[in-house]
PDB file of C-alpha atoms and ligand atoms in Angstrom:
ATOM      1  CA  UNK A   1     -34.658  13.119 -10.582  1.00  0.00           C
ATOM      2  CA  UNK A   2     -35.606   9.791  -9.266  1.00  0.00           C
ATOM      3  CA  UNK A   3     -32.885   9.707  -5.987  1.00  0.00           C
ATOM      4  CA  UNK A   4     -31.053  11.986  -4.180  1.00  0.00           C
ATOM      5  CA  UNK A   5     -27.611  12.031  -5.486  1.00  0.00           C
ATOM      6  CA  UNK A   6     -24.989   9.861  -5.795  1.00  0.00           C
ATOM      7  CA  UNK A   7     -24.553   8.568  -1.765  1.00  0.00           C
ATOM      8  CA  UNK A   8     -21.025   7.920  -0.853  1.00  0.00           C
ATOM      9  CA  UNK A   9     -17.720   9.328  -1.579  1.00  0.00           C
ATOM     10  CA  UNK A  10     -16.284   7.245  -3.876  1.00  0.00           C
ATOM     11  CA  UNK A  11     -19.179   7.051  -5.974  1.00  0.00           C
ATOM     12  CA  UNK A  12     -19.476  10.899  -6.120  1.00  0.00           C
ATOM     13  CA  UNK A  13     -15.662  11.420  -6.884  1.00  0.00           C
ATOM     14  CA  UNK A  14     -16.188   8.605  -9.813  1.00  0.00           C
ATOM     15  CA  UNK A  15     -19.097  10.537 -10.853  1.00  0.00           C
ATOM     16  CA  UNK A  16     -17.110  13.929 -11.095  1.00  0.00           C
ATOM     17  CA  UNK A  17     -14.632  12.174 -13.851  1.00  0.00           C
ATOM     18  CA  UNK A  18     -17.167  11.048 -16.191  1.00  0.00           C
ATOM     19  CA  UNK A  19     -18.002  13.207 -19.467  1.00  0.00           C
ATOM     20  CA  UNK A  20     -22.195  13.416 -18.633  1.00  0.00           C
ATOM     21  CA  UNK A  21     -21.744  14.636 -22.908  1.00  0.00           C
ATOM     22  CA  UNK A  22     -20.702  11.487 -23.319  1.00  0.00           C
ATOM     23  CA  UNK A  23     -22.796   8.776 -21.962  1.00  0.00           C
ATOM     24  CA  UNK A  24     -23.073   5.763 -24.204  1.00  0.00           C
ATOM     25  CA  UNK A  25     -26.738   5.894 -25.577  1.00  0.00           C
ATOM     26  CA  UNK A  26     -27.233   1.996 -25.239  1.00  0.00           C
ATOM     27  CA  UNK A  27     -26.163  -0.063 -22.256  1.00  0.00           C
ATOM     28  CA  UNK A  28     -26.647  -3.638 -22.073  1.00  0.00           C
ATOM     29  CA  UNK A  29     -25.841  -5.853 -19.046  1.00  0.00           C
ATOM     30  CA  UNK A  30     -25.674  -9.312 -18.695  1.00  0.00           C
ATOM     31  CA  UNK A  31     -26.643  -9.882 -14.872  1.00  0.00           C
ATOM     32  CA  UNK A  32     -24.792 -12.686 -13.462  1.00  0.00           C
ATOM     33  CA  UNK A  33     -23.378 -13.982 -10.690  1.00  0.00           C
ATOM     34  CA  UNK A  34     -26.640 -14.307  -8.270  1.00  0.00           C
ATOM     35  CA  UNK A  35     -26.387 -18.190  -7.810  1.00  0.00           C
ATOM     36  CA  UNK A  36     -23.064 -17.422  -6.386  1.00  0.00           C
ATOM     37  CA  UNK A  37     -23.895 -14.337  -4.461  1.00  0.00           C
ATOM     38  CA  UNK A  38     -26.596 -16.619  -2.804  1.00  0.00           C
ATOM     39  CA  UNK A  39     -24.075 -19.700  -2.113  1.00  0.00           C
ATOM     40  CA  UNK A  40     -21.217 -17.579  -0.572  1.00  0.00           C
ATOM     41  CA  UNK A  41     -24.004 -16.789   2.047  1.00  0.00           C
ATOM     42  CA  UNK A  42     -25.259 -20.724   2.232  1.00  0.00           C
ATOM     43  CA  UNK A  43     -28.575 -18.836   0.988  1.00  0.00           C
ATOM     44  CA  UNK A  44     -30.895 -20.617  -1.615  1.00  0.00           C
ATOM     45  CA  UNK A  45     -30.229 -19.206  -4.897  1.00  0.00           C
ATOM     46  CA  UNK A  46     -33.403 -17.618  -5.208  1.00  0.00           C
ATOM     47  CA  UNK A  47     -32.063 -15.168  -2.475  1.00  0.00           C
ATOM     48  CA  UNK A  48     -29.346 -14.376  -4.892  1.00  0.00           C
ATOM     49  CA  UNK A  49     -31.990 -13.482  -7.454  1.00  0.00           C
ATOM     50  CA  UNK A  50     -34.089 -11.232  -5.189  1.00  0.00           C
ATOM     51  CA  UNK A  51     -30.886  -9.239  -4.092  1.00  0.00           C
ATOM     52  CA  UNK A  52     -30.301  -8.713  -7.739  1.00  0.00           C
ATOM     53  CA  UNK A  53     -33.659  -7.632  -7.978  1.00  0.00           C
ATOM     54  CA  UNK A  54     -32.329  -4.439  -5.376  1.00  0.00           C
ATOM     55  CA  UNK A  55     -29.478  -3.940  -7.314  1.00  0.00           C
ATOM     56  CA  UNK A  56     -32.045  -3.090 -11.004  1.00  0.00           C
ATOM     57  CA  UNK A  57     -33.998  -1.137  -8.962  1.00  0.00           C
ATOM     58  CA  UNK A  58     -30.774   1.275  -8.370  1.00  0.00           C
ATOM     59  CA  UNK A  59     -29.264   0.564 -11.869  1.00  0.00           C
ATOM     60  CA  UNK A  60     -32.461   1.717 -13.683  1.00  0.00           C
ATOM     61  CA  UNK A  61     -32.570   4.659 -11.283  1.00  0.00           C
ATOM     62  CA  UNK A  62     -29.061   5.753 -11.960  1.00  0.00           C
ATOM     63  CA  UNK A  63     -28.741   5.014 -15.297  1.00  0.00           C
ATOM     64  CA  UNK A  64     -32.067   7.141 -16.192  1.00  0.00           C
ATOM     65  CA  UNK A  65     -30.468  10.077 -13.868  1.00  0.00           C
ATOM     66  CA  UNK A  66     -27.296  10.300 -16.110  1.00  0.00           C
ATOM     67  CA  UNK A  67     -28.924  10.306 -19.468  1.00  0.00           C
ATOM     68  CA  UNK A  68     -28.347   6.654 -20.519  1.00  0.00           C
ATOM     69  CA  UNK A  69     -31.246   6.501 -23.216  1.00  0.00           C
ATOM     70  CA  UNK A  70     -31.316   2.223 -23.432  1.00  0.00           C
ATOM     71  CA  UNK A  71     -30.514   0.225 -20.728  1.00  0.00           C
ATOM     72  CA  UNK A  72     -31.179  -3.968 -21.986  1.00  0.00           C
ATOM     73  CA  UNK A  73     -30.726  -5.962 -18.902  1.00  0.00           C
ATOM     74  CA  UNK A  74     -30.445 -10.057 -19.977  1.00  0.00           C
ATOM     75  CA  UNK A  75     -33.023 -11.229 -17.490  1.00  0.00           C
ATOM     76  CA  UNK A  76     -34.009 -14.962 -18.821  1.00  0.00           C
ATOM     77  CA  UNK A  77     -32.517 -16.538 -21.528  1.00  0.00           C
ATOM     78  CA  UNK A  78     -33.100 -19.255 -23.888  1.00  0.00           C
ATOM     79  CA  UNK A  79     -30.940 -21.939 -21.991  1.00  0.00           C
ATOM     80  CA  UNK A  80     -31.972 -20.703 -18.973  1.00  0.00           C
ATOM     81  CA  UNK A  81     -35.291 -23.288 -18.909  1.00  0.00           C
ATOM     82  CA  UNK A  82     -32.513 -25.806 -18.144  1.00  0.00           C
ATOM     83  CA  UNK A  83     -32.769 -24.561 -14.589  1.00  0.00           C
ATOM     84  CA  UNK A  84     -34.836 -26.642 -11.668  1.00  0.00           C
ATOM     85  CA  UNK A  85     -38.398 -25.816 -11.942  1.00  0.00           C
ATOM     86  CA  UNK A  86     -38.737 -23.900  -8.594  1.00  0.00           C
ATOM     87  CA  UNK A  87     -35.784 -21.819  -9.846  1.00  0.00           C
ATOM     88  CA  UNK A  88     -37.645 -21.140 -12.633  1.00  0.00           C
ATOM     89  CA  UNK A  89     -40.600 -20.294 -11.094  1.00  0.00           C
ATOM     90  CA  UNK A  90     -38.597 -17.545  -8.500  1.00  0.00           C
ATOM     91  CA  UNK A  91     -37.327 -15.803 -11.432  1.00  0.00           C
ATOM     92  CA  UNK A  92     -41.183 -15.598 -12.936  1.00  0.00           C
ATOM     93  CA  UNK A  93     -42.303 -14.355  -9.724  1.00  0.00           C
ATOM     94  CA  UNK A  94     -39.474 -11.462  -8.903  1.00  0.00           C
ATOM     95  CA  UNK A  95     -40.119 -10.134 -12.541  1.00  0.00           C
ATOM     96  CA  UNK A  96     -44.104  -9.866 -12.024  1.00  0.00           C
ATOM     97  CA  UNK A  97     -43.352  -8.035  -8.401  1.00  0.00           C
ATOM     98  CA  UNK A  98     -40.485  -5.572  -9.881  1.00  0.00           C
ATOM     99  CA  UNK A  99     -43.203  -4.521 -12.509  1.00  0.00           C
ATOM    100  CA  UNK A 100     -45.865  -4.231  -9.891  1.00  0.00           C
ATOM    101  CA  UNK A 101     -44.020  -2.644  -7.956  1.00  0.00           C
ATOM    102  CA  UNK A 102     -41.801  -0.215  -9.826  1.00  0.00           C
ATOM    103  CA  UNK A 103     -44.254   0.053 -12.611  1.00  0.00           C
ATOM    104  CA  UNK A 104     -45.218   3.931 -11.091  1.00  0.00           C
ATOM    105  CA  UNK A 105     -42.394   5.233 -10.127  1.00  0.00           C
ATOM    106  CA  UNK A 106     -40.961   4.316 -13.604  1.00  0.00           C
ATOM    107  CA  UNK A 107     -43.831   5.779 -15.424  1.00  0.00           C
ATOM    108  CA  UNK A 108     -43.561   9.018 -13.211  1.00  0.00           C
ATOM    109  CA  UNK A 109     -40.144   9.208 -14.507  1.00  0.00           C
ATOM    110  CA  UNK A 110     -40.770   8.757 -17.946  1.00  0.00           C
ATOM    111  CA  UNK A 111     -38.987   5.482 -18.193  1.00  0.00           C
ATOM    112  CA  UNK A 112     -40.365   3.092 -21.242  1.00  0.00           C
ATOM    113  CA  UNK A 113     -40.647  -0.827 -20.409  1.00  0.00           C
ATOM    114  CA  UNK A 114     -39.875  -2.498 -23.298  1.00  0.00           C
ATOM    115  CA  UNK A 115     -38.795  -6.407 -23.990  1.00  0.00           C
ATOM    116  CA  UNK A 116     -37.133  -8.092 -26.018  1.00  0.00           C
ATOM    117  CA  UNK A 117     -37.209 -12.492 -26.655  1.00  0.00           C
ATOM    118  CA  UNK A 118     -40.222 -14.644 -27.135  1.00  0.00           C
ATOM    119  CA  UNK A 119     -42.394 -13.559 -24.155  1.00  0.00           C
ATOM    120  CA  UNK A 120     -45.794 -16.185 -25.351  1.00  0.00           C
ATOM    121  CA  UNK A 121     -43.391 -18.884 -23.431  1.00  0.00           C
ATOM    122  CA  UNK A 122     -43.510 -16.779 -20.099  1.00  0.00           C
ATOM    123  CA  UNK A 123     -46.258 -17.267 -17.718  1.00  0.00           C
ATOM    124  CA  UNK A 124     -49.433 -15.626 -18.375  1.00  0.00           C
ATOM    125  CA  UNK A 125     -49.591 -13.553 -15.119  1.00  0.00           C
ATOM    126  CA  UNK A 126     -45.499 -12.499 -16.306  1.00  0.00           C
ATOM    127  CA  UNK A 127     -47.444 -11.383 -20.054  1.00  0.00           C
ATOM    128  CA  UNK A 128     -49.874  -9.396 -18.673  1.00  0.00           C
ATOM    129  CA  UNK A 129     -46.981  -7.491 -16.213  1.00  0.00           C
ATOM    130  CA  UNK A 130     -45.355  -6.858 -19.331  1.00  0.00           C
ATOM    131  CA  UNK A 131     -47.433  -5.915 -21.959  1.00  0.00           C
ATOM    132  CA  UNK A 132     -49.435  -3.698 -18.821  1.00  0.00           C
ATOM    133  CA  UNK A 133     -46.339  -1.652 -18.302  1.00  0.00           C
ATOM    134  CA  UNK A 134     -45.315  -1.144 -21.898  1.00  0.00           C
ATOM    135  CA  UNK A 135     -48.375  -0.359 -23.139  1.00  0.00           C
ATOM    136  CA  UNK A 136     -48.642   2.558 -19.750  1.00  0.00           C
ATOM    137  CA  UNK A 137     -45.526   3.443 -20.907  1.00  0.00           C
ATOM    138  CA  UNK A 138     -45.018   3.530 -24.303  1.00  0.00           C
ATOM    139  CA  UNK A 139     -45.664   7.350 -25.107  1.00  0.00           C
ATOM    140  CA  UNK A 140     -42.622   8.040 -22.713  1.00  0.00           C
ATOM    141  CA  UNK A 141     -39.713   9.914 -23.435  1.00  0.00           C
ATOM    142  CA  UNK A 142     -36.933   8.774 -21.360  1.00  0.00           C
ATOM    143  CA  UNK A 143     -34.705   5.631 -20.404  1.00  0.00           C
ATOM    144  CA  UNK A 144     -36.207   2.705 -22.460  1.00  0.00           C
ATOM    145  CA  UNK A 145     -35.786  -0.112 -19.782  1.00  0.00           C
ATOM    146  CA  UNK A 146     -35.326  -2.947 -22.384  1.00  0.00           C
ATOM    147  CA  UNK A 147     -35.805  -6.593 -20.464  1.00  0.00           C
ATOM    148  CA  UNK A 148     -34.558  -9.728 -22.204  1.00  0.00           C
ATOM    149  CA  UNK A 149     -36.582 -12.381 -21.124  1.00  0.00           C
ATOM    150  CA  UNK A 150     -36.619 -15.704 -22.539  1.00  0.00           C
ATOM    151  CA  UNK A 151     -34.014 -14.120 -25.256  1.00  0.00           C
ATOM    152  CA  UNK A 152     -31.789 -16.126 -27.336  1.00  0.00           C
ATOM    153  CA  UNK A 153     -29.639 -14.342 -30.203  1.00  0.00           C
ATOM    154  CA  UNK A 154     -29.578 -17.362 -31.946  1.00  0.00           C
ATOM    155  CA  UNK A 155     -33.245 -17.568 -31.775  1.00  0.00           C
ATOM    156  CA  UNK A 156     -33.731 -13.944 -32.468  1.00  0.00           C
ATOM    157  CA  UNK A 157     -31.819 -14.574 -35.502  1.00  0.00           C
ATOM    158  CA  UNK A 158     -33.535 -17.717 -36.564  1.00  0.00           C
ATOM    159  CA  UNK A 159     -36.782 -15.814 -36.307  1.00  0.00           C
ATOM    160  CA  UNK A 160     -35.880 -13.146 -38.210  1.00  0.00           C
ATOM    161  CA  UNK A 161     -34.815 -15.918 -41.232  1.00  0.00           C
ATOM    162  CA  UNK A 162     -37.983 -17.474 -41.234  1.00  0.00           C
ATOM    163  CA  UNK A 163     -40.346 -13.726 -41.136  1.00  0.00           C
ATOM    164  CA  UNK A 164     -37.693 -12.449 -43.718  1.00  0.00           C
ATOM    165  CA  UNK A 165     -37.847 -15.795 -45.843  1.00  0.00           C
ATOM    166  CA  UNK A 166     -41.464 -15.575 -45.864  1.00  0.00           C
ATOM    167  CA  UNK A 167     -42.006 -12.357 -47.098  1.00  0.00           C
ATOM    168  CA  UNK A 168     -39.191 -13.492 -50.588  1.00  0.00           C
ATOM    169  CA  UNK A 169     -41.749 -16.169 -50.452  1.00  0.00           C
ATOM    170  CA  UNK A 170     -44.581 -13.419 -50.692  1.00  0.00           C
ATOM    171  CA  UNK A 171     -42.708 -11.692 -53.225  1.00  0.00           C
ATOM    172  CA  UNK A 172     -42.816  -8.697 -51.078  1.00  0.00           C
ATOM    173  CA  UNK A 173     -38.955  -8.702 -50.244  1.00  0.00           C
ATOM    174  CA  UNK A 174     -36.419  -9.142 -53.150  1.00  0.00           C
ATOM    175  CA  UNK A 175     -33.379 -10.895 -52.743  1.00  0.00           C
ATOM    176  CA  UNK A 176     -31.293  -8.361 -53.954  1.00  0.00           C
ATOM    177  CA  UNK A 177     -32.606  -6.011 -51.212  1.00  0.00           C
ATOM    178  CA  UNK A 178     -31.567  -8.310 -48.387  1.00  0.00           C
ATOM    179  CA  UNK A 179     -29.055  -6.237 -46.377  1.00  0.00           C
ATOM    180  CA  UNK A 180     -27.241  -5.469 -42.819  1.00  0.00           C
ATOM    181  CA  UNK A 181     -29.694  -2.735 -42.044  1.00  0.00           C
ATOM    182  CA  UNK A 182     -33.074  -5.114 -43.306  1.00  0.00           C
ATOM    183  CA  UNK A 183     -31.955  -7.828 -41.241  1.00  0.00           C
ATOM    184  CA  UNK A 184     -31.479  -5.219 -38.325  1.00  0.00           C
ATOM    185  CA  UNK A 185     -34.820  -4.637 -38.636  1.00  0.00           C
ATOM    186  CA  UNK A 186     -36.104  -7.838 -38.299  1.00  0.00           C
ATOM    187  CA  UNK A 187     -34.674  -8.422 -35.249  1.00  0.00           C
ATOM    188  CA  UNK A 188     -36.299  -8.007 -31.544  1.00  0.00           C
ATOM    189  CA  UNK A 189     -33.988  -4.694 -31.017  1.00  0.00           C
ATOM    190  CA  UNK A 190     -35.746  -3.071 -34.876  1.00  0.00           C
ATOM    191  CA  UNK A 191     -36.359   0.270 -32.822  1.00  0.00           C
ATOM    192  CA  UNK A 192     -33.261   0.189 -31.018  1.00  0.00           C
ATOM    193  CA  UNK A 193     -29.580   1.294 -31.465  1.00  0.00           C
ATOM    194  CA  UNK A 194     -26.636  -1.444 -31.088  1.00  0.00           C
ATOM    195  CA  UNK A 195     -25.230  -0.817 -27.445  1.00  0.00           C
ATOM    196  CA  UNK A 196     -22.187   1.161 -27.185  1.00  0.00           C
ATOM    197  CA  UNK A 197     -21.294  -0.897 -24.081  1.00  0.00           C
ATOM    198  CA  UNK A 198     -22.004  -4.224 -22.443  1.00  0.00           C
ATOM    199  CA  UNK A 199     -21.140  -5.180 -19.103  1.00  0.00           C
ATOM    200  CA  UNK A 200     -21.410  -8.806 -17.534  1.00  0.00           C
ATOM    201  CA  UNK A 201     -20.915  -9.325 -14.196  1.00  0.00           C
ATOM    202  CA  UNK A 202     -19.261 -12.321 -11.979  1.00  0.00           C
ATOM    203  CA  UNK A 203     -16.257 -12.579 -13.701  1.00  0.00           C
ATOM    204  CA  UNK A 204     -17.735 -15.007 -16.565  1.00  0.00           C
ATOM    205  CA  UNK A 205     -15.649 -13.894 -19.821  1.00  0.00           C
ATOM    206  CA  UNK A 206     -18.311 -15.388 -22.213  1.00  0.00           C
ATOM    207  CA  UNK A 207     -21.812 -13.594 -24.164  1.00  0.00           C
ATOM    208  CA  UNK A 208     -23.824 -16.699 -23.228  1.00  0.00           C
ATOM    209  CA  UNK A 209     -26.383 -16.234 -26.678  1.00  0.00           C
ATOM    210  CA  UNK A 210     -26.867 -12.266 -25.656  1.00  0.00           C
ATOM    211  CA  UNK A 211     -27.403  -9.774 -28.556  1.00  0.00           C
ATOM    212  CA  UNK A 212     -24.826 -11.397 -30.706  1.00  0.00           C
ATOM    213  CA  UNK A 213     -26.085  -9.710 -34.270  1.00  0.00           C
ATOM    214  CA  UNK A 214     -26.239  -6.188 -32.406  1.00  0.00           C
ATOM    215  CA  UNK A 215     -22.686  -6.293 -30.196  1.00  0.00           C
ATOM    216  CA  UNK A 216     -20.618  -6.553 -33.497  1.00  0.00           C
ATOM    217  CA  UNK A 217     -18.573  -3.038 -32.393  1.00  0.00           C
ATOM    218  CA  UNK A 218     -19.799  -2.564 -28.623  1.00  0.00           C
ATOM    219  CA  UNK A 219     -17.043  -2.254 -26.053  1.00  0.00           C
ATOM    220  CA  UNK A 220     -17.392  -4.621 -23.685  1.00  0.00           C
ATOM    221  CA  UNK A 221     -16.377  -4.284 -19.400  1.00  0.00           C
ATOM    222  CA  UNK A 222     -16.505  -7.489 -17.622  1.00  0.00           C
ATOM    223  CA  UNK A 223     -16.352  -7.243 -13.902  1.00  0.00           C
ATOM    224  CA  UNK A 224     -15.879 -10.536 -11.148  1.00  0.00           C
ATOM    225  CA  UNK A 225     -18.592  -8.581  -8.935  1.00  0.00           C
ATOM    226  CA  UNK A 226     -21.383 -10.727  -8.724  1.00  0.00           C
ATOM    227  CA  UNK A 227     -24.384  -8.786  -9.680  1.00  0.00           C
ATOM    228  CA  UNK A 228     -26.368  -8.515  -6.303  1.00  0.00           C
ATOM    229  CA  UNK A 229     -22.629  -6.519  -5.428  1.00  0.00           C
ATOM    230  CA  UNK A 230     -22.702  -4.264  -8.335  1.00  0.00           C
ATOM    231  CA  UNK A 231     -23.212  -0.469  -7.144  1.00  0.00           C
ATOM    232  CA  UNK A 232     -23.644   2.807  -9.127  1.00  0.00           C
ATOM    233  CA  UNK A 233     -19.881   3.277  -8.442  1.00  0.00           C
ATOM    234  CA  UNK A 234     -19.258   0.023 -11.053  1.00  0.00           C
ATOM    235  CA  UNK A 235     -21.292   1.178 -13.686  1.00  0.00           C
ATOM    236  CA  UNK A 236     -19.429   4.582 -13.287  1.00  0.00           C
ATOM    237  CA  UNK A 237     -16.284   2.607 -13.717  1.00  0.00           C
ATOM    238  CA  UNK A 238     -17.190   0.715 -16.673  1.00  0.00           C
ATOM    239  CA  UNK A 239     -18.328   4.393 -17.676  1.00  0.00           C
ATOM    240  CA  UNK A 240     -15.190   6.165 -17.894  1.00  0.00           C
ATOM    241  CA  UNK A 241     -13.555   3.014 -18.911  1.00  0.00           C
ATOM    242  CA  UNK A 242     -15.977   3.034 -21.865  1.00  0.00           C
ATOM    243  CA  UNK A 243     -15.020   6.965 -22.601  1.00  0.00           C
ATOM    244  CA  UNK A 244     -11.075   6.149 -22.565  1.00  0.00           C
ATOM    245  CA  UNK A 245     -11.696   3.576 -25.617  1.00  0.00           C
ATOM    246  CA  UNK A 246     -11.000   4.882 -28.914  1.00  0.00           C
ATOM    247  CA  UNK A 247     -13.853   3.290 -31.193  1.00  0.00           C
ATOM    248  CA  UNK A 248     -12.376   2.638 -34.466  1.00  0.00           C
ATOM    249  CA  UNK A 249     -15.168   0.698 -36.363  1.00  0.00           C
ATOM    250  CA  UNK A 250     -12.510  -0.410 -38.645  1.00  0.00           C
ATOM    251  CA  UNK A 251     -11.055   2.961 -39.425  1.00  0.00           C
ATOM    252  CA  UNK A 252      -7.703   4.258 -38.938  1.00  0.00           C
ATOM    253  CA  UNK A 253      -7.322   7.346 -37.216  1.00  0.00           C
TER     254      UNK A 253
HETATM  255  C1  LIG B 301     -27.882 -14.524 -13.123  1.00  0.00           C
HETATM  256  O1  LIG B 301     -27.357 -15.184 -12.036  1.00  0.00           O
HETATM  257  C2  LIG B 301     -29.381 -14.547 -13.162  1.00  0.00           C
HETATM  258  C3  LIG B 301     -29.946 -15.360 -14.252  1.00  0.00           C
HETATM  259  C4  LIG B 301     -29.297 -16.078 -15.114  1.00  0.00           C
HETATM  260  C5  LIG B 301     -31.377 -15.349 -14.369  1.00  0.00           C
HETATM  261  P1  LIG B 301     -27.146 -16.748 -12.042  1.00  0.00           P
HETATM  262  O2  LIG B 301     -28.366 -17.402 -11.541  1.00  0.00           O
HETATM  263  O3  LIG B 301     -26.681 -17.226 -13.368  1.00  0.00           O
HETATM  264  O4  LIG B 301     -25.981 -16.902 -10.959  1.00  0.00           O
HETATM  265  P2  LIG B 301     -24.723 -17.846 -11.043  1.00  0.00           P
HETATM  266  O5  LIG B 301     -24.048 -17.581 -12.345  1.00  0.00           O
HETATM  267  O6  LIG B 301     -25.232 -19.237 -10.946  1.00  0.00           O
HETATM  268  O7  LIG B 301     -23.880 -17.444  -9.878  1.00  0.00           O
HETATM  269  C1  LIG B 302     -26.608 -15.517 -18.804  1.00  0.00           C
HETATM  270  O1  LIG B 302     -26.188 -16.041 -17.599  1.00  0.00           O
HETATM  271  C2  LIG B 302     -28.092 -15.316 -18.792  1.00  0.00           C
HETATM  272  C3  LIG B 302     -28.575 -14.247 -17.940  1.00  0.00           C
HETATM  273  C4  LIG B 302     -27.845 -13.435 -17.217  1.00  0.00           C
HETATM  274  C5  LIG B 302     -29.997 -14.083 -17.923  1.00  0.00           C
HETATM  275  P1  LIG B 302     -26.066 -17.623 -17.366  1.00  0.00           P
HETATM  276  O2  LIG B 302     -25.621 -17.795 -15.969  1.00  0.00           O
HETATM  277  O3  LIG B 302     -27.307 -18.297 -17.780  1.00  0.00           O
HETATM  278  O4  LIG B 302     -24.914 -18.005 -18.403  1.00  0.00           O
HETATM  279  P2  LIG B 302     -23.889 -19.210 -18.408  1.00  0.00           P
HETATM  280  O5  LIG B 302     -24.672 -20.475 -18.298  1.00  0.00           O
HETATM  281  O6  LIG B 302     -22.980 -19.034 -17.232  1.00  0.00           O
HETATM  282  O7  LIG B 302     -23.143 -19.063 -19.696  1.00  0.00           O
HETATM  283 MG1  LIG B 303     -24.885 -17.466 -14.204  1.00  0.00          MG
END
């Protein structure tokens, strides 16, 4: 175990009603709300994004403590170049100093660093963080901490087209075998499951180009915490929300 247990009451109590048999496998978040966090404070932004730094760091920890086996956090996205440069730039930084400095403790408790989204845009020093840590940490058996960085489902599916188009072109795909579960595979998330449930924080009721082949049945928790707020005791909310929800797929019961 990574942290002594859960540390106040509330979040212990919480904790005592969840079903650990039960855990959704996949967990994605969308992370939002730091901007805000930051301006409530008349901080610069970029304060908001290192106090939502704090709050992975605990999120990882708890999530890998309860048995969650994916956790995808949306870190960068596509759009997200439309921010000032110096923004930009903060965001690049915090992610190289989380690996560096998380990178051992996460390895010594078997966590996998994995990414998903067109990392060759990323700065070079931000590549090299992230290929490091996977590659240290691919043979591990636990969480897989999944980071979306410079993601875009649109462009995730756009990419898979073109690879997938190429190999009809090849003539080593036929059309005819062209199917939900191929296309699955082509995607950034080929080794992973869909998430069973996606949080966003801040109180933003939107997906924002997140994971939008893969969320087709997950049960989604929004929350108006910002995310430098969000504690273990929200995540066990939208946990024994998640466990109330009959999942149909569909299906009658
Ligand atoms: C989320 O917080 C972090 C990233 C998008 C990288 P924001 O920076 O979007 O914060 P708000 O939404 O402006 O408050
Ligand atoms: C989504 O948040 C992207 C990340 C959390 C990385 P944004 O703040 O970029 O989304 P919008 O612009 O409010 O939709
Ligand atoms: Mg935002």
């Amino acid at each position: 175990m990574f942290f002594k247990n859960a540390n106040n009451l509330l979040e212990k109590e919480l904790l005592k009603e969840i079903d650990l048999d039960k855990i959704p496998k996949h967990i994605a978040i969308i992370m939002d709300g730091n901007g805000r966090w930051a301006k409530k404070r008349n901080l610069p932004r970029s304060f908001g994004h290192k106090a939502g730094v704090e709050t992975i760091r605990e999120i990882v920890k708890v999530c890998s403590n309860i048995g969650v086996k994916y956790l995808t956090l949306y870190a960068f996205s596509t759009e997200n170049w439309k921010r000032p440069a110096d923004e930009v730039n903060a965001l690049m930084n915090l992610l190289v100093e989380y690996l560096k400095g998380e990178l051992e403790e996460l390895h010594k408790n078997n966590v996998i660093i994995n990414y998903i989204g067109d990392i060759s845009m990323l700065p070079d020093i931000c590549q090299r963080e992230l290929i490091n840590s996977n590659i240290k940490t691919k043979k591990n058996t636990g969480l897989m901490l999944n980071l979306a960085l410079n993601y875009g489902g649109r462009n995730e599916i756009v990419r898979a087209i073109k690879n997938i188009a190429k190999e009809v072109y090849n003539k080593n795909i036929e059309i005819d075998k062209i199917d939900e579960n191929l296309i699955s595979n082509y995607l950034y998330t080929s080794n992973i499951p869909d998430p069973d449930l996606l949080i966003r924080t801040s109180g933003e009721l939107r997906i924002s180009n997140f994971l939008l082949w893969q969320i087709a049945y997950t049960e989604l928790w929004f929350t108006d915490v910002y995310w430098p707020d969000f504690k273990p005791y929200h995540l066990y909310k939208a946990i024994k929300d998640y466990q109330s929800r009959d999942r149909r797929f569909g299906n009658v019961k």
